Short mmCIF file of C-alpha atoms in Angstrom, two decimals:
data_model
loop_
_atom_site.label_atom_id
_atom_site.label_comp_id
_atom_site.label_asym_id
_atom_site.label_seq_id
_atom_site.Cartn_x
_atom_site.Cartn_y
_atom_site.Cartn_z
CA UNK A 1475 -14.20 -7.88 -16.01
CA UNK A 1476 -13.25 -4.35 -15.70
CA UNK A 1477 -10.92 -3.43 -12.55
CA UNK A 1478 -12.70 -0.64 -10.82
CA UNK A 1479 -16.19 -1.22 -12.21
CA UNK A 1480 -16.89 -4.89 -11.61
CA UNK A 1481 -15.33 -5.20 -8.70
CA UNK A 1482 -12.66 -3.31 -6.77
CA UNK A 1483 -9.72 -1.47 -8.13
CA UNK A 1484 -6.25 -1.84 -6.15
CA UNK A 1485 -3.43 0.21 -7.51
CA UNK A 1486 -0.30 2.16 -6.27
CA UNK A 1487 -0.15 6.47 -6.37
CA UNK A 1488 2.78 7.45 -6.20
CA UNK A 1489 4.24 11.17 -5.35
CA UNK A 1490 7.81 11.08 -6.92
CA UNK A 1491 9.80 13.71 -5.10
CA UNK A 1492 13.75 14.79 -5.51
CA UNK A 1493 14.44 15.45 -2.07
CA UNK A 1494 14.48 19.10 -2.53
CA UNK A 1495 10.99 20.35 -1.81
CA UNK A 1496 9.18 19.49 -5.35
CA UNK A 1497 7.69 16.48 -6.52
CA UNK A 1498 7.13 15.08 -10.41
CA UNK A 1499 3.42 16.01 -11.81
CA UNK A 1500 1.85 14.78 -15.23
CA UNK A 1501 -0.41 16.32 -17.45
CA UNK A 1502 -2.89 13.97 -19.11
CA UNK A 1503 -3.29 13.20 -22.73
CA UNK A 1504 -6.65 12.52 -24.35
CA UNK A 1505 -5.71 8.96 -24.45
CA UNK A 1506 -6.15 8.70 -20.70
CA UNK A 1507 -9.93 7.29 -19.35
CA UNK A 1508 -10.94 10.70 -17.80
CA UNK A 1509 -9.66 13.78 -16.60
CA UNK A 1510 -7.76 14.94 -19.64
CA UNK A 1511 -5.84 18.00 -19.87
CA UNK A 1512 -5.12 17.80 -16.03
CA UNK A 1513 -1.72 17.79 -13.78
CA UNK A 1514 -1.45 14.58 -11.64
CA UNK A 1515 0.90 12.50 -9.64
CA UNK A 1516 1.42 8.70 -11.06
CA UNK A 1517 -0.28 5.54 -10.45
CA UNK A 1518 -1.41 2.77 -12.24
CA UNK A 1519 -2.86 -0.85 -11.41
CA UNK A 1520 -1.18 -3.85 -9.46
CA UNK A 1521 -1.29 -6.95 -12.10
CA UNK A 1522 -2.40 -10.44 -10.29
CA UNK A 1523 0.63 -12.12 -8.39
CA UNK A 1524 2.48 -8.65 -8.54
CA UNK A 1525 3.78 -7.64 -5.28
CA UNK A 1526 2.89 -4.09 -4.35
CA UNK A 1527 6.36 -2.94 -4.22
CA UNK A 1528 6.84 -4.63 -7.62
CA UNK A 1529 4.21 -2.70 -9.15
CA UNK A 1530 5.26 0.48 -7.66
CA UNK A 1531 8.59 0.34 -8.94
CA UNK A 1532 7.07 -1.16 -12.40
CA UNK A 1533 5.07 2.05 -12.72
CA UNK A 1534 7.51 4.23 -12.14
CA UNK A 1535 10.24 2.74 -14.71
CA UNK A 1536 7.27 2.91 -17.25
CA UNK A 1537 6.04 6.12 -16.56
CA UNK A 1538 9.63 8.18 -15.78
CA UNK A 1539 12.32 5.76 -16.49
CA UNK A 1540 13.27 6.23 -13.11
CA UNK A 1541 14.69 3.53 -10.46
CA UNK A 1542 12.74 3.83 -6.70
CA UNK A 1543 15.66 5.32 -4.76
CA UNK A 1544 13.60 4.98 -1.39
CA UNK A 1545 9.59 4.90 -0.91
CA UNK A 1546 7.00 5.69 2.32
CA UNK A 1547 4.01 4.04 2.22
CA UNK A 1548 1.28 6.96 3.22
CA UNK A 1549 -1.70 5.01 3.88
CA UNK A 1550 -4.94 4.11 0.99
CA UNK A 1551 -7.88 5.83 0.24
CA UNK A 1552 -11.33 4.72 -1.14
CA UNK A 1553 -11.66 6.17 -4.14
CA UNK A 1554 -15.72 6.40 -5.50
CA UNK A 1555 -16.29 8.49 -8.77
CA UNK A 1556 -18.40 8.40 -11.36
CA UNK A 1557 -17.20 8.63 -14.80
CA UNK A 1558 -19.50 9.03 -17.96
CA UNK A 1559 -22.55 7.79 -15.75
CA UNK A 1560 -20.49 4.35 -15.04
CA UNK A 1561 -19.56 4.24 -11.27
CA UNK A 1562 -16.05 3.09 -10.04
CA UNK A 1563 -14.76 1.73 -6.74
CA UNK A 1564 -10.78 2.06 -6.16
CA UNK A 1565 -8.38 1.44 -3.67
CA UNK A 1566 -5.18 2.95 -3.75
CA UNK A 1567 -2.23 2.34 -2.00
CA UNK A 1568 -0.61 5.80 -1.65
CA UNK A 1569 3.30 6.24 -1.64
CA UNK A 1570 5.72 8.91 -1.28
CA UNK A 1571 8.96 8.09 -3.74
CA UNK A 1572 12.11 9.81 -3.99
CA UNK A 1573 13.73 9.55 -7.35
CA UNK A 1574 16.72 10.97 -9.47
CA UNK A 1575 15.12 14.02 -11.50
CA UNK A 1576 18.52 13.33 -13.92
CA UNK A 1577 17.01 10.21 -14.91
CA UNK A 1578 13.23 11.23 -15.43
CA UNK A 1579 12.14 10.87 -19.04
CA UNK A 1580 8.56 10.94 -20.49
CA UNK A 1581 7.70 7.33 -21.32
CA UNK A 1582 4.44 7.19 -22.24
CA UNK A 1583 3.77 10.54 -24.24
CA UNK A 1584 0.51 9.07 -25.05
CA UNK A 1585 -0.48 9.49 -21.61
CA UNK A 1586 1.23 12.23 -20.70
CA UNK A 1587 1.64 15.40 -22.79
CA UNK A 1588 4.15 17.32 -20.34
CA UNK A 1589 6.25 16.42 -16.93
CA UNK A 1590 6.70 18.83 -14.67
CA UNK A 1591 8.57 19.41 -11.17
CA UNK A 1592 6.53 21.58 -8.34
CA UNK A 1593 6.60 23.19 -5.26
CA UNK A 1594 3.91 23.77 -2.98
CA UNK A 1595 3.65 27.28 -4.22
CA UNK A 1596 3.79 26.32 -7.99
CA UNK A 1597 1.20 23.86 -8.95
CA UNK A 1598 0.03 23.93 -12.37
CA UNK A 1599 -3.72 24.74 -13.01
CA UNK A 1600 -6.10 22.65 -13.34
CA UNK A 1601 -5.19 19.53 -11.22
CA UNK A 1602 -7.05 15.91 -11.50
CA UNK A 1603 -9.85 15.76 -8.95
CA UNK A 1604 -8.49 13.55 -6.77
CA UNK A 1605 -5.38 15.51 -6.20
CA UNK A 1606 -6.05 18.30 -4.24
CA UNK A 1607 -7.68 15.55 -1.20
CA UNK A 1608 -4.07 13.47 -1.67
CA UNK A 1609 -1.98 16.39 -1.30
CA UNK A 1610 -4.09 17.47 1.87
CA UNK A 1611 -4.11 14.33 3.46
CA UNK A 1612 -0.45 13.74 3.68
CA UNK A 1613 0.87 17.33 3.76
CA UNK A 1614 2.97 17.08 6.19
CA UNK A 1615 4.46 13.79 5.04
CA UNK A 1616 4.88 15.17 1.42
CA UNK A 1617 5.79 19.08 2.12
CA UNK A 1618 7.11 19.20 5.56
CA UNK A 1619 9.68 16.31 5.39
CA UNK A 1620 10.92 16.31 1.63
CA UNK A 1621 14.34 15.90 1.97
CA UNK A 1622 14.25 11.88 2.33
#
């Protein structure tokens, strides 16, 4: 059974910020099941008997290397796409983490061809779909108060 297509998806986002006004994006490999080529924040699935804040701070060690120095949780969205004609159904569980840019390293550079640190004013071009709506959403949770 295939999380997201047979039945629903849960996984963590996470915005990784430094506490300075910019916050960690990726830009997707080939290797990744859709939107290749395109700048995102992090995320990836909660395993069965994981605790949420278990796999958020799993993710981000695999991902960055980094340790969770202090998380918000932001609220969840439903996520319906349709990829390659096969229709999905996620739920993430959105989170605003402040990390150590020191200790940020590109782990998986199958997945992720370049890391790179933004402001508001400096996104890279083009973002992942979904993207845009998260950064919208919580604006003034991710912009406005980025120094915790």
């Amino acid at each position: 059974m295939k999380n997201g297509v047979d039945h629903i998806g849960i996984s963590v986002v996470y915005c990784c910020h430094d506490g300075k006004g910019k916050i960690l994006l990726a830009k997707r490999t080939d290797s990744c099941r859709d939107e290749h080529n395109r700048w995102d924040i992090g995320g990836g699935g909660v395993d069965f008997g994981e605790t949420i804040e278990a796999a958020l701070r799993r993710e981000i060690k695999e991902e960055y290397n980094a340790e969770v120095l202090k998380f918000e949780f932001l609220g969840y969205r439903d996520v319906f796409r349709e990829v390659d004609g096969v229709k999905t159904h996620w739920l993430p569980l959105d989170f605003k983490v402040l990390i150590d840019p020191a200790t940020v390293h590109n782990n998986e550079p199958d997945k992720h061809s370049e890391l790179r640190w933004s402001t508001k004013d400096t996104l890279p071009d083009p973002l992942h779909s979904q993207l845009p709506f998260f950064l919208e959403k919580y604006a003034d949770k991710i912009w406005t108060n980025n120094q915790d």
